[in-house]
XYZ file of C-alpha atoms in Angstrom:
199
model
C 5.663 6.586 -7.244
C 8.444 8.008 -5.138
C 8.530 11.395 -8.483
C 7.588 15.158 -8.114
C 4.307 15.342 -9.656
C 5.614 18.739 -12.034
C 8.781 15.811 -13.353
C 5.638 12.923 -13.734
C 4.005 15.920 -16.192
C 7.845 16.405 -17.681
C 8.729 12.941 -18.180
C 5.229 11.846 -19.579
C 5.017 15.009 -21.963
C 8.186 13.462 -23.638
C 6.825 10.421 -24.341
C 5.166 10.733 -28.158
C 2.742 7.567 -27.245
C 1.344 9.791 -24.064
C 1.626 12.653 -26.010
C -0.818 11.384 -28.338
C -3.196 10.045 -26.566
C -3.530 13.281 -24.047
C -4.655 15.000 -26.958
C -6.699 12.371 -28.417
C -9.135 12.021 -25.335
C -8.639 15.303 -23.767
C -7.564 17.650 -26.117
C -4.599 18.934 -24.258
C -1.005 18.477 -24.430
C 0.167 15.872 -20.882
C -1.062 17.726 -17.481
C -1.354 16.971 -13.688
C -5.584 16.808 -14.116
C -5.135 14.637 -16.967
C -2.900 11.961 -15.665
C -5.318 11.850 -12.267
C -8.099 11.252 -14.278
C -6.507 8.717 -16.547
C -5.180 6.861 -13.310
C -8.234 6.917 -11.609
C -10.473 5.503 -15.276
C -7.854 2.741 -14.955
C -8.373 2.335 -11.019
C -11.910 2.146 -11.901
C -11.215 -1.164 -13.933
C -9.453 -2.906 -11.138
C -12.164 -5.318 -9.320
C -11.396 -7.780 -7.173
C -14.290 -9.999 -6.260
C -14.042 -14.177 -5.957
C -10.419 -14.164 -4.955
C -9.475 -17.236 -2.928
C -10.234 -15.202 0.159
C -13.459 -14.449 -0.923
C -14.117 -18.139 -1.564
C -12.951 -19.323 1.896
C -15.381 -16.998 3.869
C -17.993 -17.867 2.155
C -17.267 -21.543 2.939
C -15.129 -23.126 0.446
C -12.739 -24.427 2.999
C -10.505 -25.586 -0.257
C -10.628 -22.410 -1.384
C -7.153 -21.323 0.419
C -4.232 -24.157 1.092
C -3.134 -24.521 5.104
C 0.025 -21.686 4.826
C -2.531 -18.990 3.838
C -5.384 -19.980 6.370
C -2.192 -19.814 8.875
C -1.039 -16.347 7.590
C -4.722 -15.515 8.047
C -5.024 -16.495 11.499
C -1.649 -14.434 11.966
C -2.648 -11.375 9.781
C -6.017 -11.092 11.870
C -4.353 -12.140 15.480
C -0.922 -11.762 16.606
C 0.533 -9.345 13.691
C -2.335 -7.128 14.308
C -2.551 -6.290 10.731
C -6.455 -6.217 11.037
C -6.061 -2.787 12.907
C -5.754 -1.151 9.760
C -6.097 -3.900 7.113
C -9.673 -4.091 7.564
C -13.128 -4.234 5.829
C -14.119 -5.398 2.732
C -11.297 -3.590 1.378
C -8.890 -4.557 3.801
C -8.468 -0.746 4.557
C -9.488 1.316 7.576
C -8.902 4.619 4.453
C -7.208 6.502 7.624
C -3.782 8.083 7.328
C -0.370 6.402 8.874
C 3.193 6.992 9.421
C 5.179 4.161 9.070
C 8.388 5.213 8.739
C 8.725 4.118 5.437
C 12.393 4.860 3.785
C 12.232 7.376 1.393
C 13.380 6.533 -2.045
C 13.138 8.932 -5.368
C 14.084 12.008 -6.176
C 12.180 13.847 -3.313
C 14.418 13.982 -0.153
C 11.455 13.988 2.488
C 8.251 13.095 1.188
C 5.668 14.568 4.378
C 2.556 12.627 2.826
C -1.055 14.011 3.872
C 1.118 17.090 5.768
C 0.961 18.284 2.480
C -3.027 18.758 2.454
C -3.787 18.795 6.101
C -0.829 20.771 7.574
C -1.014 19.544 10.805
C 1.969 18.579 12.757
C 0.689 14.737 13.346
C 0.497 13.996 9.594
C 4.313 14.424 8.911
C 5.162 11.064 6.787
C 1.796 9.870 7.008
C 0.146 8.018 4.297
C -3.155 6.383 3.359
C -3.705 2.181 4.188
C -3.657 1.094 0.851
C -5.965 -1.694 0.411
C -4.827 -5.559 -0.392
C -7.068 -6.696 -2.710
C -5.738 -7.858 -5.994
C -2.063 -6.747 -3.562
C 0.142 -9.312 -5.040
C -0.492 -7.900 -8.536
C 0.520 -4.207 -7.931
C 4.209 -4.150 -6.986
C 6.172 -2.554 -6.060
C 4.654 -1.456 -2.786
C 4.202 1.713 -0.392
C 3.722 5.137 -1.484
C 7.312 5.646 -2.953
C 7.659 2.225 -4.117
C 10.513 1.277 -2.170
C 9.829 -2.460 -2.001
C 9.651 -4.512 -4.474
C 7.998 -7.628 -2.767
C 5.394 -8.732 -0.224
C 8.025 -10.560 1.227
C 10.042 -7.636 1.767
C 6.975 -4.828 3.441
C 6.592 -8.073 5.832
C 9.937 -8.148 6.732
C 9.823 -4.400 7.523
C 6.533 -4.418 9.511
C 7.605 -7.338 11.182
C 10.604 -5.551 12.763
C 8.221 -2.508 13.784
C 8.202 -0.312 10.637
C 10.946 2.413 10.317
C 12.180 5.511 12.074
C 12.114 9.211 10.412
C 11.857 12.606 12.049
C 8.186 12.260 12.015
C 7.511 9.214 12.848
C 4.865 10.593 15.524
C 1.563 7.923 15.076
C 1.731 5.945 18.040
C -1.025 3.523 16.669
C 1.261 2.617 13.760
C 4.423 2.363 16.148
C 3.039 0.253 18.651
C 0.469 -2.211 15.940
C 4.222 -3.697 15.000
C 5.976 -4.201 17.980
C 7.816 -7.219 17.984
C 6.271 -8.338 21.203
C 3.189 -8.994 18.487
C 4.708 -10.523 16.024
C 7.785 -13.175 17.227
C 9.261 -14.324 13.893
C 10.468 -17.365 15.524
C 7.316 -19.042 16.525
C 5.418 -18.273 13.151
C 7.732 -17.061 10.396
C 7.190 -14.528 7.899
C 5.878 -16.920 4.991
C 2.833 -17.857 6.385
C 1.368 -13.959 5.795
C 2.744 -13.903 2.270
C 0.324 -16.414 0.912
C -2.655 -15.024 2.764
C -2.453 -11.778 1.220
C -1.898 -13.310 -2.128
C -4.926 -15.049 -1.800
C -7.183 -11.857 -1.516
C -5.991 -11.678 -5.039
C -8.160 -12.037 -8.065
C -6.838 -15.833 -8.629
């Protein structure tokens, strides 16, 4: 997160543990190939199935306490996370610019620009999914938060600005008029998306 994939290769070819094991199960010294394949064996590990979530649809009613069936009520209704958050995944696996600060080394990371080169996709970046979410902090694709608490905070006041913020869908899913922190506060989504978890 929020690193140049030729320093990941640097940093990680410095590292005698890595170095090791790169040439233990592939035979190479560390490379960009390698490291996608080791993420994604490692991804391939991560299941989330019978969270708390998963227990309340299918009619445990205990299964989630009366904050989390609240944030869910406000995740699916008037925050409009749904719109993208959706699916078994709790992904729509479509491409959006946020406005997300940028924070690393890069100083303007362009997102799926980078494969696409299309004008729209400037700072736009895939809806990660939320299962197992309140395990894999910190959160967005540079990292730059550290905390549920703190990506709800920044959705709730309507995402960020950068030059390219230019998906309306993502502007206009977090308008405030949507999501009025004074009636139902941020806490209530917290523990709903900690419950689609693998607790």
């Amino acid at each position: 997160m929020a690193e140049t994939h030729e320093n990941v290769v640097k940093k990680l070819g410095k590292i005698k543990g890595y170095q090791q094991q790169f040439r233990t199960v592939f035979g190479t010294d560390v490379n960009l190939p390698g490291i996608a394949e080791a993420i994604a064996a490692y991804e391939r590990t991560v299941v989330s199935t019978n969270s708390a979530f998963d227990k309340y649809v299918l009619g445990d009613a205990n299964a989630m306490d009366e904050t989390a069936v609240r944030g869910m009520a406000l995740f699916k209704g008037k925050a409009r996370c749904i719109l993208c958050h959706n699916g078994p995944n709790f992904t729509d696996n479509q491409f959006h610019n946020l406005g997300v600060p940028q924070a690393g080394p890069m100083k303007e990371d362009l997102g799926r620009f980078y494969v696409t080169r299309q004008e729209r996709d400037k700072g736009a970046f895939k809806t990660p999914t939320l299962r197992s979410i309140a395990e894999t902090a910190p959160y967005m694709h540079d990292g730059v938060f550290k905390t549920l608490e703190e990506v709800v905070d920044f959705l709730d006041l309507g995402g960020g600005q950068n030059p390219n913020a230019v998906n309306t869908h993502a502007k206009h899913a977090f308008m405030a008029d949507y999501y009025d922190q004074k009636v139902e506060p941020n806490p209530n989504l917290s523990p709903f998306l900690k419950a689609l978890g693998l607790s």
